[in-house]
CSV table of N, CA and C in Angstrom, one decimal:
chain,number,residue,atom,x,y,z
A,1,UNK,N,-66.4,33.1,-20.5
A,1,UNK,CA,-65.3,34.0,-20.8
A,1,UNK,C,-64.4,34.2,-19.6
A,2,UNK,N,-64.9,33.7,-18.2
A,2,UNK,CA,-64.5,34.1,-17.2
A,2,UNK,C,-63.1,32.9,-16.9
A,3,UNK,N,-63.6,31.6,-17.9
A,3,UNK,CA,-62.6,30.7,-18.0
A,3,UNK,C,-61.4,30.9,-18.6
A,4,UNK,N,-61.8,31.3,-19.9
A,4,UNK,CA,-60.9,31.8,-20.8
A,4,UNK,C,-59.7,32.7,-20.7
A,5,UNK,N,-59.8,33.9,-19.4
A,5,UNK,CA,-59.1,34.5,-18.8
A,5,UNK,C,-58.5,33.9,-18.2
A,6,UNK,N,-59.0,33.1,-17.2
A,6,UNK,CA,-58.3,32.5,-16.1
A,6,UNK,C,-57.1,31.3,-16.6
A,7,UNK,N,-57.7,31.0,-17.8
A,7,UNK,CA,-56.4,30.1,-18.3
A,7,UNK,C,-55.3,30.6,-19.2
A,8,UNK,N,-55.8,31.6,-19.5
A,8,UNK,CA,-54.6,32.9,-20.2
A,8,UNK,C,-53.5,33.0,-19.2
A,9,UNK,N,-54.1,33.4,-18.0
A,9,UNK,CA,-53.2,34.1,-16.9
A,9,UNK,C,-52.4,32.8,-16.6
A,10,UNK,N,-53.2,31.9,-16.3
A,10,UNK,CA,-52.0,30.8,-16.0
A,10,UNK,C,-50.7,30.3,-16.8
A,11,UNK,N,-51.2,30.2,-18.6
A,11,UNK,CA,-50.0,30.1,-19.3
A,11,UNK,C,-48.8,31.0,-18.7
A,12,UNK,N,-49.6,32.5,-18.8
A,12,UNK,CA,-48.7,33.9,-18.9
A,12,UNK,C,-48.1,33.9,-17.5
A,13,UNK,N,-48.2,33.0,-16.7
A,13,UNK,CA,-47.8,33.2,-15.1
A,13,UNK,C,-46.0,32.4,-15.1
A,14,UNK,N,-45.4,33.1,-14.8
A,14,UNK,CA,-43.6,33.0,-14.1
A,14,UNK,C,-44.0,31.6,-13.6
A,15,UNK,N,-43.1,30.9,-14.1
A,15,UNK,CA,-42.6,29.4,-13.6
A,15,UNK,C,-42.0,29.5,-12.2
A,16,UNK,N,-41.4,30.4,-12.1
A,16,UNK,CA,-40.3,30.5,-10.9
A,16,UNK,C,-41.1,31.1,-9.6
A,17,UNK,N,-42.0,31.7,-10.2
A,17,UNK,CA,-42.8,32.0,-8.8
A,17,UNK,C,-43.3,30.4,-8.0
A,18,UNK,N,-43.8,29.4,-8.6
A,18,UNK,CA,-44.0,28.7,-8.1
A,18,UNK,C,-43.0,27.8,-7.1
A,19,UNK,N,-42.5,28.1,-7.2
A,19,UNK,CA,-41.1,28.1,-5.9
A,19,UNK,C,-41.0,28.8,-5.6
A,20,UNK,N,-40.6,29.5,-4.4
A,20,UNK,CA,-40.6,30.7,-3.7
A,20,UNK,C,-39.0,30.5,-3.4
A,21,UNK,N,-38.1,31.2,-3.2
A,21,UNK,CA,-36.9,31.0,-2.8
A,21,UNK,C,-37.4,31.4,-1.0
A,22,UNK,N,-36.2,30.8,-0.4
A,22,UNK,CA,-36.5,31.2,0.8
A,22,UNK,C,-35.2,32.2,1.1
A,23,UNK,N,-35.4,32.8,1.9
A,23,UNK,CA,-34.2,33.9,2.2
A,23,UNK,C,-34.1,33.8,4.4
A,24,UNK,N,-33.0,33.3,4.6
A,24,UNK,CA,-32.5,33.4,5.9
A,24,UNK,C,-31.4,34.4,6.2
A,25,UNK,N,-32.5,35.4,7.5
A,25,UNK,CA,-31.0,36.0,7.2
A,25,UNK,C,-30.1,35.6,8.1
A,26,UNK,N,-29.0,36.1,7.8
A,26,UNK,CA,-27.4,35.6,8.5
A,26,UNK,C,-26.9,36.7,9.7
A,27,UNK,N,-26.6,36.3,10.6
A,27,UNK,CA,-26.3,36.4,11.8
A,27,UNK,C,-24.6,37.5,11.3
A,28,UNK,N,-24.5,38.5,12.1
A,28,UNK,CA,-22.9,39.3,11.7
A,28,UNK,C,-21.3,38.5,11.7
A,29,UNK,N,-21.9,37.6,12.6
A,29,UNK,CA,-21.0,36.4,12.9
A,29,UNK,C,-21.0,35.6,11.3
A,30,UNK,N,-22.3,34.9,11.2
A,30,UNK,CA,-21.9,34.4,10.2
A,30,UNK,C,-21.4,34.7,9.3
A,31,UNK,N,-21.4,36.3,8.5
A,31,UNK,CA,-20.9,36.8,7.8
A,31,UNK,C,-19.6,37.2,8.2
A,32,UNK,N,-19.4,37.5,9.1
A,32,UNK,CA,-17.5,37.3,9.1
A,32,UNK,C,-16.5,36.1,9.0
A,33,UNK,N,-17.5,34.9,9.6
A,33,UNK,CA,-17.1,33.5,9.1
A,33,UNK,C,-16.7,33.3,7.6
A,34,UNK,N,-17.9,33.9,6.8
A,34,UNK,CA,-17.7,33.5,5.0
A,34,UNK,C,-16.7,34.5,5.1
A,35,UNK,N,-16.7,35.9,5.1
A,35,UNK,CA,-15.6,36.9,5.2
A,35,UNK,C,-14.1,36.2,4.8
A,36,UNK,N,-14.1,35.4,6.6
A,36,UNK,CA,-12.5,34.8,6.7
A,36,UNK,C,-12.4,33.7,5.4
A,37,UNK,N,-13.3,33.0,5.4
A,37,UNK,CA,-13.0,31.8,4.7
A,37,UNK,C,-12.8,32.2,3.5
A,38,UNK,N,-13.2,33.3,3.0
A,38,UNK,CA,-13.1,34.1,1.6
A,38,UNK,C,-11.5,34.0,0.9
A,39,UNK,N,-10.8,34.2,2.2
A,39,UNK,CA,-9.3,34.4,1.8
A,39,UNK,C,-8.2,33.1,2.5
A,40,UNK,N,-8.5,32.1,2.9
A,40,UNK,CA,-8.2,31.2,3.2
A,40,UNK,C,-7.8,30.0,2.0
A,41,UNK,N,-7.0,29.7,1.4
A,41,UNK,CA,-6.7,29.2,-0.2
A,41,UNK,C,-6.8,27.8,0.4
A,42,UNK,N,-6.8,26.8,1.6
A,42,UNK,CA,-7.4,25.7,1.5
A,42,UNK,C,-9.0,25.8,1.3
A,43,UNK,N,-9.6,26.6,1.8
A,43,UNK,CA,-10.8,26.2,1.6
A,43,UNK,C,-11.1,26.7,-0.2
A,44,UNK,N,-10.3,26.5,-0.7
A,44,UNK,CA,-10.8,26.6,-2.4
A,44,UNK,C,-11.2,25.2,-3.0
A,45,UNK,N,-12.1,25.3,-3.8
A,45,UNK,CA,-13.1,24.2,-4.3
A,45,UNK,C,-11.9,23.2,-5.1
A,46,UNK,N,-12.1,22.0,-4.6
A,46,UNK,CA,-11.3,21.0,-5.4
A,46,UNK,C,-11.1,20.8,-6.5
A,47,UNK,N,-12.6,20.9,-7.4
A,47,UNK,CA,-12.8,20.3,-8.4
A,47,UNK,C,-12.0,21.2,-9.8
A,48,UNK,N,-11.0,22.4,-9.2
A,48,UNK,CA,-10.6,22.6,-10.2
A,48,UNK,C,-9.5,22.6,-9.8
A,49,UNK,N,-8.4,22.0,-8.6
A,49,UNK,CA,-7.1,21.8,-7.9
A,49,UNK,C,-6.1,21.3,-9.2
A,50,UNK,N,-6.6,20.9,-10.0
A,50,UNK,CA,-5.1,20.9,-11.3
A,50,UNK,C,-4.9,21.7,-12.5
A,51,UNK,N,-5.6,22.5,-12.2
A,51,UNK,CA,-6.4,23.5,-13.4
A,51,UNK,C,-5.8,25.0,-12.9
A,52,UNK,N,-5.3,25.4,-13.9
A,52,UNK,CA,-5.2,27.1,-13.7
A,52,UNK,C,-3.6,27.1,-12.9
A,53,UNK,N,-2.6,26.6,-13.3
A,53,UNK,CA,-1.7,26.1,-12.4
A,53,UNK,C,-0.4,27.6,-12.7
A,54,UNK,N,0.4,27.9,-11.8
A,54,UNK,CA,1.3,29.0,-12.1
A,54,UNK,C,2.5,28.4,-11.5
A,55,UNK,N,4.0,28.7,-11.9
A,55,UNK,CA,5.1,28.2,-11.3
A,55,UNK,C,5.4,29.1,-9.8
A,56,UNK,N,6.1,28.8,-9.2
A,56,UNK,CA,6.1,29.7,-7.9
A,56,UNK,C,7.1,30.2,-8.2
A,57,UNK,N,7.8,30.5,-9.1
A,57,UNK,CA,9.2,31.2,-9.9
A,57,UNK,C,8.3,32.7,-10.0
A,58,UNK,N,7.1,32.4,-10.8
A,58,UNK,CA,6.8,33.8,-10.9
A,58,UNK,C,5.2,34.3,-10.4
A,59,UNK,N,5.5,33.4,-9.1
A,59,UNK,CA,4.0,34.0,-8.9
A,59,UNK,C,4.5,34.2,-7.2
A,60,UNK,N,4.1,35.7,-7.0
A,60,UNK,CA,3.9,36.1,-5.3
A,60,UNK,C,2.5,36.2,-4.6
A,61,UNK,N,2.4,35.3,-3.3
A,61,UNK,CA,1.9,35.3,-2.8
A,61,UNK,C,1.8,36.5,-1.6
A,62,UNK,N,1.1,37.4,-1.5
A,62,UNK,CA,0.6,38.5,-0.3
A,62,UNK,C,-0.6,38.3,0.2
A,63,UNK,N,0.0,37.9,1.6
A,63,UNK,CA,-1.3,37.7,2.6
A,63,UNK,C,-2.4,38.8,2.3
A,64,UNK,N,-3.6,38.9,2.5
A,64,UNK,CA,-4.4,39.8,2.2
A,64,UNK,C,-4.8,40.2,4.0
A,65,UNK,N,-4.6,41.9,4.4
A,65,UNK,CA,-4.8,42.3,5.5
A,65,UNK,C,-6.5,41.9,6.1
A,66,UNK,N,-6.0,41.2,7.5
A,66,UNK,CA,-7.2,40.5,8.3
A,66,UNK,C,-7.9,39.5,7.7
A,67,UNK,N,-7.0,38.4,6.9
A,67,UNK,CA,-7.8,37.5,6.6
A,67,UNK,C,-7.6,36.1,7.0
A,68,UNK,N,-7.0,36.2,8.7
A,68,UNK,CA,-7.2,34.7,9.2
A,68,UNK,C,-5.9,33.8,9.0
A,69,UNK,N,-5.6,34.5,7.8
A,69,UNK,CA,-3.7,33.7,7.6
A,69,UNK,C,-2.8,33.1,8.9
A,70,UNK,N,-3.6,33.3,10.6
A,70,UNK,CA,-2.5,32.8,11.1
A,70,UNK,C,-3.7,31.5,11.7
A,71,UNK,N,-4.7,31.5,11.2
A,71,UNK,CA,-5.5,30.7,11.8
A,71,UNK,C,-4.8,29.0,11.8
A,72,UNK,N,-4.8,28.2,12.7
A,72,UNK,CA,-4.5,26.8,13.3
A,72,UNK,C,-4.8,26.0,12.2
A,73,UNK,N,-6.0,26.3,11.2
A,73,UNK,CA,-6.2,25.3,10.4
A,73,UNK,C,-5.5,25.9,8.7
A,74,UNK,N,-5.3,26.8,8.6
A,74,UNK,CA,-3.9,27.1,7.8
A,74,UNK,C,-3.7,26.7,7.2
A,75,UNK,N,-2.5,25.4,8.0
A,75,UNK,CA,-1.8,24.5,7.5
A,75,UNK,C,-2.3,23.3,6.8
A,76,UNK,N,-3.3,23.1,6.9
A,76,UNK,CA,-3.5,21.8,6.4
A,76,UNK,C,-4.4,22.0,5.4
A,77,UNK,N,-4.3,21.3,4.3
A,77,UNK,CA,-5.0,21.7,2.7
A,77,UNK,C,-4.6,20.4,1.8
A,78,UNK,N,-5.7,20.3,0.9
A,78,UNK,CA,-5.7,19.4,-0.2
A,78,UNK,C,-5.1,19.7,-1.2
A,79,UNK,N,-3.9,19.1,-2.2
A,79,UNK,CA,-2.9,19.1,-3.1
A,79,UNK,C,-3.2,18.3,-3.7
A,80,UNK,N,-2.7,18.4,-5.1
A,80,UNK,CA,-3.1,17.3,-6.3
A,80,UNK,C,-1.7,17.3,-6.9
A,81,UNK,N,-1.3,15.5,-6.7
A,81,UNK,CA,0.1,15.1,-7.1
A,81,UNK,C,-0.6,14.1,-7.5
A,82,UNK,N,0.6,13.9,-9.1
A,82,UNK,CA,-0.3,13.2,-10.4
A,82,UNK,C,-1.4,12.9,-10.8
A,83,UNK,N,-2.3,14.0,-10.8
A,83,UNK,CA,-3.9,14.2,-10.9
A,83,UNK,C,-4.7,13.8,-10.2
A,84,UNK,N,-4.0,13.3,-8.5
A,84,UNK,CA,-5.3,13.0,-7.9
A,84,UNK,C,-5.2,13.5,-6.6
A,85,UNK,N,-5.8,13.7,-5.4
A,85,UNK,CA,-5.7,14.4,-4.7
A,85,UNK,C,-5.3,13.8,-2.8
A,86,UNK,N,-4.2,14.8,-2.4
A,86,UNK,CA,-3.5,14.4,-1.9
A,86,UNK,C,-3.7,15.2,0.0
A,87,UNK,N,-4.2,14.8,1.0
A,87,UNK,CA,-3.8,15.8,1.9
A,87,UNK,C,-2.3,16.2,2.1
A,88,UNK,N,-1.9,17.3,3.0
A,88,UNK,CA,-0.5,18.3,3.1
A,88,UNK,C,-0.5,18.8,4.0
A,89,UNK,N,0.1,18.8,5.1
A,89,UNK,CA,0.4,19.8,6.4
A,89,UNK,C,1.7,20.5,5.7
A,90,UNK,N,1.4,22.2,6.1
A,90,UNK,CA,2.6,22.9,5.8
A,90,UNK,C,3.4,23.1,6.9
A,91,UNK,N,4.4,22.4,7.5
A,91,UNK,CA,5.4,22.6,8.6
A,91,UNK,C,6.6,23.3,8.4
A,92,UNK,N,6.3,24.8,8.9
A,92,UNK,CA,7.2,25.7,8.8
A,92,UNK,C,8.3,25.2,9.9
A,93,UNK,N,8.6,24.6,10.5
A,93,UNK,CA,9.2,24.1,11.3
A,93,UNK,C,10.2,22.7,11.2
A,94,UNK,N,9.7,21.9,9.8
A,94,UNK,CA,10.7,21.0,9.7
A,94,UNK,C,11.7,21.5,8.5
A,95,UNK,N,12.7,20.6,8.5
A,95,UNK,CA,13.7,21.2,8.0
A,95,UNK,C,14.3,20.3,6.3
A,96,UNK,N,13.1,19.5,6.5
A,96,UNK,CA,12.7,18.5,4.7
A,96,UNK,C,11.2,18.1,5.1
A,97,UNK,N,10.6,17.9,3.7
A,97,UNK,CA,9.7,17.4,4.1
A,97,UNK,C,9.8,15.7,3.7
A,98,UNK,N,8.7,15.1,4.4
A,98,UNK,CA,8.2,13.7,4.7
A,98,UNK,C,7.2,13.4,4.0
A,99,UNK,N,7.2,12.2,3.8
A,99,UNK,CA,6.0,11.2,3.5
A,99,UNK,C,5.9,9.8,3.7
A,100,UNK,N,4.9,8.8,4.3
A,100,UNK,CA,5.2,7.8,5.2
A,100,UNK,C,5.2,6.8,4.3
A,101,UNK,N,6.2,5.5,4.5
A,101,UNK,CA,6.2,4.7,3.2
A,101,UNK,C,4.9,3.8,3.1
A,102,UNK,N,3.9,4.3,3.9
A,102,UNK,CA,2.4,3.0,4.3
A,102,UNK,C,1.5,4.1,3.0
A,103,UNK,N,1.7,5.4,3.2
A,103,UNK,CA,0.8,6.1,2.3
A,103,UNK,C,1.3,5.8,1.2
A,104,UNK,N,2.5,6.1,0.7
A,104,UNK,CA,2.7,5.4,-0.9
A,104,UNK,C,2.1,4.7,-1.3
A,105,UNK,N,2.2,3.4,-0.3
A,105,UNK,CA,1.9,1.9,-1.0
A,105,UNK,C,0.7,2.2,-1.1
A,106,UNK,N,-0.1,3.0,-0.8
A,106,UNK,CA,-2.0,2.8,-0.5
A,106,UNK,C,-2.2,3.7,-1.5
A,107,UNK,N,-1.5,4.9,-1.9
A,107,UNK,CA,-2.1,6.0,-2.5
A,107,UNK,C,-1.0,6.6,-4.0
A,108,UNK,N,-0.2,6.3,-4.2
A,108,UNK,CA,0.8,6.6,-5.2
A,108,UNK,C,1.6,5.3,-6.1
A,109,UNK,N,1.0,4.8,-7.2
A,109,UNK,CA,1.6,3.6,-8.0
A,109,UNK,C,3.2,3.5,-8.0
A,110,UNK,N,3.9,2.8,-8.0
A,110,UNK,CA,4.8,2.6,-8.5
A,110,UNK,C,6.3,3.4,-7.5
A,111,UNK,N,5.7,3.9,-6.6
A,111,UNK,CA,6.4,5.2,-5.8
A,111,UNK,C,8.0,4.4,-5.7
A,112,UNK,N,8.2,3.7,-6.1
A,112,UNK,CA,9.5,3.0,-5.6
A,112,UNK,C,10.7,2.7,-6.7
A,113,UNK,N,10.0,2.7,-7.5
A,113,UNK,CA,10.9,3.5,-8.7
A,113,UNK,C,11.4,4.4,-9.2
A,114,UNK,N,11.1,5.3,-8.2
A,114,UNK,CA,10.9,7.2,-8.8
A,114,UNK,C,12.2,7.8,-7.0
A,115,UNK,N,12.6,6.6,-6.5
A,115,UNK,CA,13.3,6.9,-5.0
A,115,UNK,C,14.5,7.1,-5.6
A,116,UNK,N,15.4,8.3,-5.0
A,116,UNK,CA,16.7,9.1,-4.9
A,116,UNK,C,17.2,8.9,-3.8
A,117,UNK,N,18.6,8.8,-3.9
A,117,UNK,CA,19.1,8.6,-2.6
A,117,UNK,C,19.1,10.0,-1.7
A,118,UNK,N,19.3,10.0,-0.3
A,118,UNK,CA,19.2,11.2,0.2
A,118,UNK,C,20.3,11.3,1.2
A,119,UNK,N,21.2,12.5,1.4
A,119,UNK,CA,22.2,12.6,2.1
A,119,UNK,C,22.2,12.2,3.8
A,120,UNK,N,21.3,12.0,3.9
A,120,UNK,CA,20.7,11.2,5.5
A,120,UNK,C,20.6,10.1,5.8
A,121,UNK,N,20.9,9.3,5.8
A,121,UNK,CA,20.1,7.8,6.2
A,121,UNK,C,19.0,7.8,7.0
A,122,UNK,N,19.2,7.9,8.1
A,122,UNK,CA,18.7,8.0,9.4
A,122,UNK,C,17.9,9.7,10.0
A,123,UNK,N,17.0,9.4,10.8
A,123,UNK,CA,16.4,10.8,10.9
A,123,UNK,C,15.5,10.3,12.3
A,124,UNK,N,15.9,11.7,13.5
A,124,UNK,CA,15.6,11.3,14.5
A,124,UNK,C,14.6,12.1,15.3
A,125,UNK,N,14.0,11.2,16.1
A,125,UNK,CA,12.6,11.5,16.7
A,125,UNK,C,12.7,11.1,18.2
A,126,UNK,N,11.5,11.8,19.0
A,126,UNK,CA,11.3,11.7,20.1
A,126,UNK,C,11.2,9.8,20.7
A,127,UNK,N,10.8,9.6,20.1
A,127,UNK,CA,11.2,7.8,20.4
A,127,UNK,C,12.4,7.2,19.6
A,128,UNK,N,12.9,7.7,18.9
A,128,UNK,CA,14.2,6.7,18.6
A,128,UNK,C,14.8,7.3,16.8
A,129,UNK,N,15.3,6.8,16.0
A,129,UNK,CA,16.0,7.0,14.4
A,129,UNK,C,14.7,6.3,13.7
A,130,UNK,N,14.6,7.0,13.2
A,130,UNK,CA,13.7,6.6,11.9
A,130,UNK,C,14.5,6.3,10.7
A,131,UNK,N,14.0,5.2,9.7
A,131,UNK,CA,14.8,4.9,9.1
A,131,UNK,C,14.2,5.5,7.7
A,132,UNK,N,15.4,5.8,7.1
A,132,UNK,CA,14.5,6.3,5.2
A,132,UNK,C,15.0,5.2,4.0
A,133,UNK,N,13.9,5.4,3.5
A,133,UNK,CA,14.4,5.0,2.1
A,133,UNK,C,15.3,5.5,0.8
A,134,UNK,N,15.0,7.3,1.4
A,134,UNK,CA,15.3,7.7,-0.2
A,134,UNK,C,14.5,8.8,-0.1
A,135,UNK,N,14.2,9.5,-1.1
A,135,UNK,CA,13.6,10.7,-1.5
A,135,UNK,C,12.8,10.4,-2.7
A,136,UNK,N,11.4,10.9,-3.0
A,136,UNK,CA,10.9,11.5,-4.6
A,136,UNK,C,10.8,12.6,-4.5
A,137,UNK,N,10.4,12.8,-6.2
A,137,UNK,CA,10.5,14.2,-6.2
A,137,UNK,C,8.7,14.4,-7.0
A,138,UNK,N,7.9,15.0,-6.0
A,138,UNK,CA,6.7,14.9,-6.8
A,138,UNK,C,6.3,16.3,-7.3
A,139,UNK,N,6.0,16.7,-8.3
A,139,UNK,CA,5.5,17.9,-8.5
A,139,UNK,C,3.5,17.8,-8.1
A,140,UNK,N,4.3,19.2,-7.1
A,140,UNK,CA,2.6,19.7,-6.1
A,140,UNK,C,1.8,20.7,-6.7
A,141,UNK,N,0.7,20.9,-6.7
A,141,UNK,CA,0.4,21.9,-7.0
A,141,UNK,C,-1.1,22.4,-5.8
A,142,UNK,N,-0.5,23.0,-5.5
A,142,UNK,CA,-1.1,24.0,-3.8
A,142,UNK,C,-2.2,24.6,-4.5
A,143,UNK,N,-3.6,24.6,-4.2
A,143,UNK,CA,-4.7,25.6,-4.3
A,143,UNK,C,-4.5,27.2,-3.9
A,144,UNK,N,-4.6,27.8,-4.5
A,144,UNK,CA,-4.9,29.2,-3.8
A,144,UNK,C,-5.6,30.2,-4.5
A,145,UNK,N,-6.6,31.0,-4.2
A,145,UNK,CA,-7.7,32.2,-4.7
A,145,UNK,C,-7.1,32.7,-6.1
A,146,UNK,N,-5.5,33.0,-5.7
A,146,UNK,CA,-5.8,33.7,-7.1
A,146,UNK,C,-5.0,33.5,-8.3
A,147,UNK,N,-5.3,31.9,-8.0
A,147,UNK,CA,-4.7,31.0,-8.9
A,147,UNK,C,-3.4,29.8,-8.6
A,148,UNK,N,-3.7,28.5,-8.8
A,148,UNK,CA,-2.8,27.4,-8.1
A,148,UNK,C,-1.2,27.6,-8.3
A,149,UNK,N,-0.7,26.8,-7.4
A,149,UNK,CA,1.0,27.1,-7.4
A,149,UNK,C,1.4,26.0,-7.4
A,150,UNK,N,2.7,26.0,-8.3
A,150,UNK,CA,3.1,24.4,-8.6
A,150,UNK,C,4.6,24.2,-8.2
A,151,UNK,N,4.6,23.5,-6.6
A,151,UNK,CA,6.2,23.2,-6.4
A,151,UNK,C,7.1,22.0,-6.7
A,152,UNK,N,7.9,21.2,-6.7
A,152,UNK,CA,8.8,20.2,-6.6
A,152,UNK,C,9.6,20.2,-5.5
A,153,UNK,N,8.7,19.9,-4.6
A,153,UNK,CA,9.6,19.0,-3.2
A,153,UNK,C,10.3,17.8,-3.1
A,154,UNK,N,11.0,17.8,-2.5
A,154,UNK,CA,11.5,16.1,-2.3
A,154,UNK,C,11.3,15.8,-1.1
A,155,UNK,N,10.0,14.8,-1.1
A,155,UNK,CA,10.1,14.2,0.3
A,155,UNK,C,10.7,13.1,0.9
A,156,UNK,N,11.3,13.2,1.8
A,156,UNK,CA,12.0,11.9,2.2
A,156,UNK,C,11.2,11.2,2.3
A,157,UNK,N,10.9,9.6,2.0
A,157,UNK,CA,9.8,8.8,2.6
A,157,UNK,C,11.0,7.7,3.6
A,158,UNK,N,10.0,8.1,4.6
A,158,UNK,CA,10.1,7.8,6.2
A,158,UNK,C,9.4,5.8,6.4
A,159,UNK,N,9.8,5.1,7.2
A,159,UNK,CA,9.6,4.1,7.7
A,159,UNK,C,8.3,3.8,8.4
A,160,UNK,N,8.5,4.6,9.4
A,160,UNK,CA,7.4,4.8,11.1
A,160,UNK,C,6.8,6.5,10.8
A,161,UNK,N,6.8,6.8,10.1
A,161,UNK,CA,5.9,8.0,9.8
A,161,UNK,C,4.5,8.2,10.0
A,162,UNK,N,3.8,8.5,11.2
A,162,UNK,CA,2.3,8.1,11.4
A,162,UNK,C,1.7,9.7,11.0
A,163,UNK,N,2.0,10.0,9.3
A,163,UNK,CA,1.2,11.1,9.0
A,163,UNK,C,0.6,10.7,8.0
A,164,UNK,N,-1.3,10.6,7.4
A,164,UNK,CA,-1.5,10.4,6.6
A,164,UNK,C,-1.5,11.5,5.3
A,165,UNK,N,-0.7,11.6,4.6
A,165,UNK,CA,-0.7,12.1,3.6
A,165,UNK,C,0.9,13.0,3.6
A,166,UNK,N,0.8,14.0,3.0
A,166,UNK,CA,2.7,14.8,3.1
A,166,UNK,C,2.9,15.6,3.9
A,167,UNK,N,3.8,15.8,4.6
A,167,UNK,CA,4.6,16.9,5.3
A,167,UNK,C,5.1,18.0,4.7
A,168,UNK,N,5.0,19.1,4.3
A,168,UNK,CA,6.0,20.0,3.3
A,168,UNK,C,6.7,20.9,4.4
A,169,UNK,N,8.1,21.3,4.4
A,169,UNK,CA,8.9,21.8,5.5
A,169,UNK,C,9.6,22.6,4.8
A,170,UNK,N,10.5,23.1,4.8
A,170,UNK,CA,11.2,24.2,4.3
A,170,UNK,C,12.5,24.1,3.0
A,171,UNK,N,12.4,22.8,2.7
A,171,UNK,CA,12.9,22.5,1.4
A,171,UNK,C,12.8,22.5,0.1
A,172,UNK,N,11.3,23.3,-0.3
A,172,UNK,CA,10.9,23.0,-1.6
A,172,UNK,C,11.8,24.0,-2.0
């Protein structure tokens, strides 16, 4: 009888006990780490970067108070231009944005059919004139927490451009 019990209780026994979860605790540091990273819209999960998308016509972005917004890494974030996924430095400081004609040819089909002329020829740098092709116009769509933003920049594509992936500057 003493079996009979003993194999009762085992059906009736929690699956999930048999794994124990383990629990580490976190350091106050670490917890202000997730804190910041909380409100940081590059670090938002990829796998939904073309999904949930809003025009920037009608959507305002408000920094959220103490959340790292001037932090160094900021700028740079993952974008999805024609469904596939693109790095992006945001340079408040240029005055068009760029993209280099070596990334095209490696990462965007056909990019040379889709070129506009651009009121510049030439564009100049700490070593010498860069030369352009032209401009596209790609529609971006930027991650952010509380829901993606969808721009149309035109980037000039550049010659000697040693940036992998886009520049965005203050012309969208």
């Amino acid at each position: 009888m003493g079996d009979a019990i003993r194999e009762q209780s085992d059906e009736d026994q929690d699956p999930r006990e048999e794994f124990p979860v383990e629990y580490q605790e976190e350091t106050p540091l670490e917890i202000q780490e997730i804190k910041l990273k909380a409100g940081m819209p590059q670090d938002t999960a990829n796998e939904n970067l073309c999904k949930h998308t809003q025009d920037t016509q009608t959507f305002l972005v408000t920094p959220t108070k103490g959340m790292a917004y001037i932090d160094g890494t900021a700028t740079k974030m993952t974008v999805c231009i024609e469904n596939s996924q693109h790095p992006l430095i945001i340079e408040s400081g240029a005055h068009c944005s760029i993209v280099a004609r070596n990334y095209l040819e490696h990462h965007i089909p056909n990019w040379e059919k889709q070129l506009l002329p651009t009121k510049t020829k030439n564009f100049k740098s700490v070593s010498g004139k860069i030369p352009s092709f032209g401009k596209i116009i790609k529609e971006t769509i930027i991650p952010h927490r509380k829901g993606n933003i969808r721009l149309n920049p035109e980037p000039v594509v550049l010659e000697d451009a040693h940036i992998q992936g886009f520049l965005l500057g203050t012309d969208y």
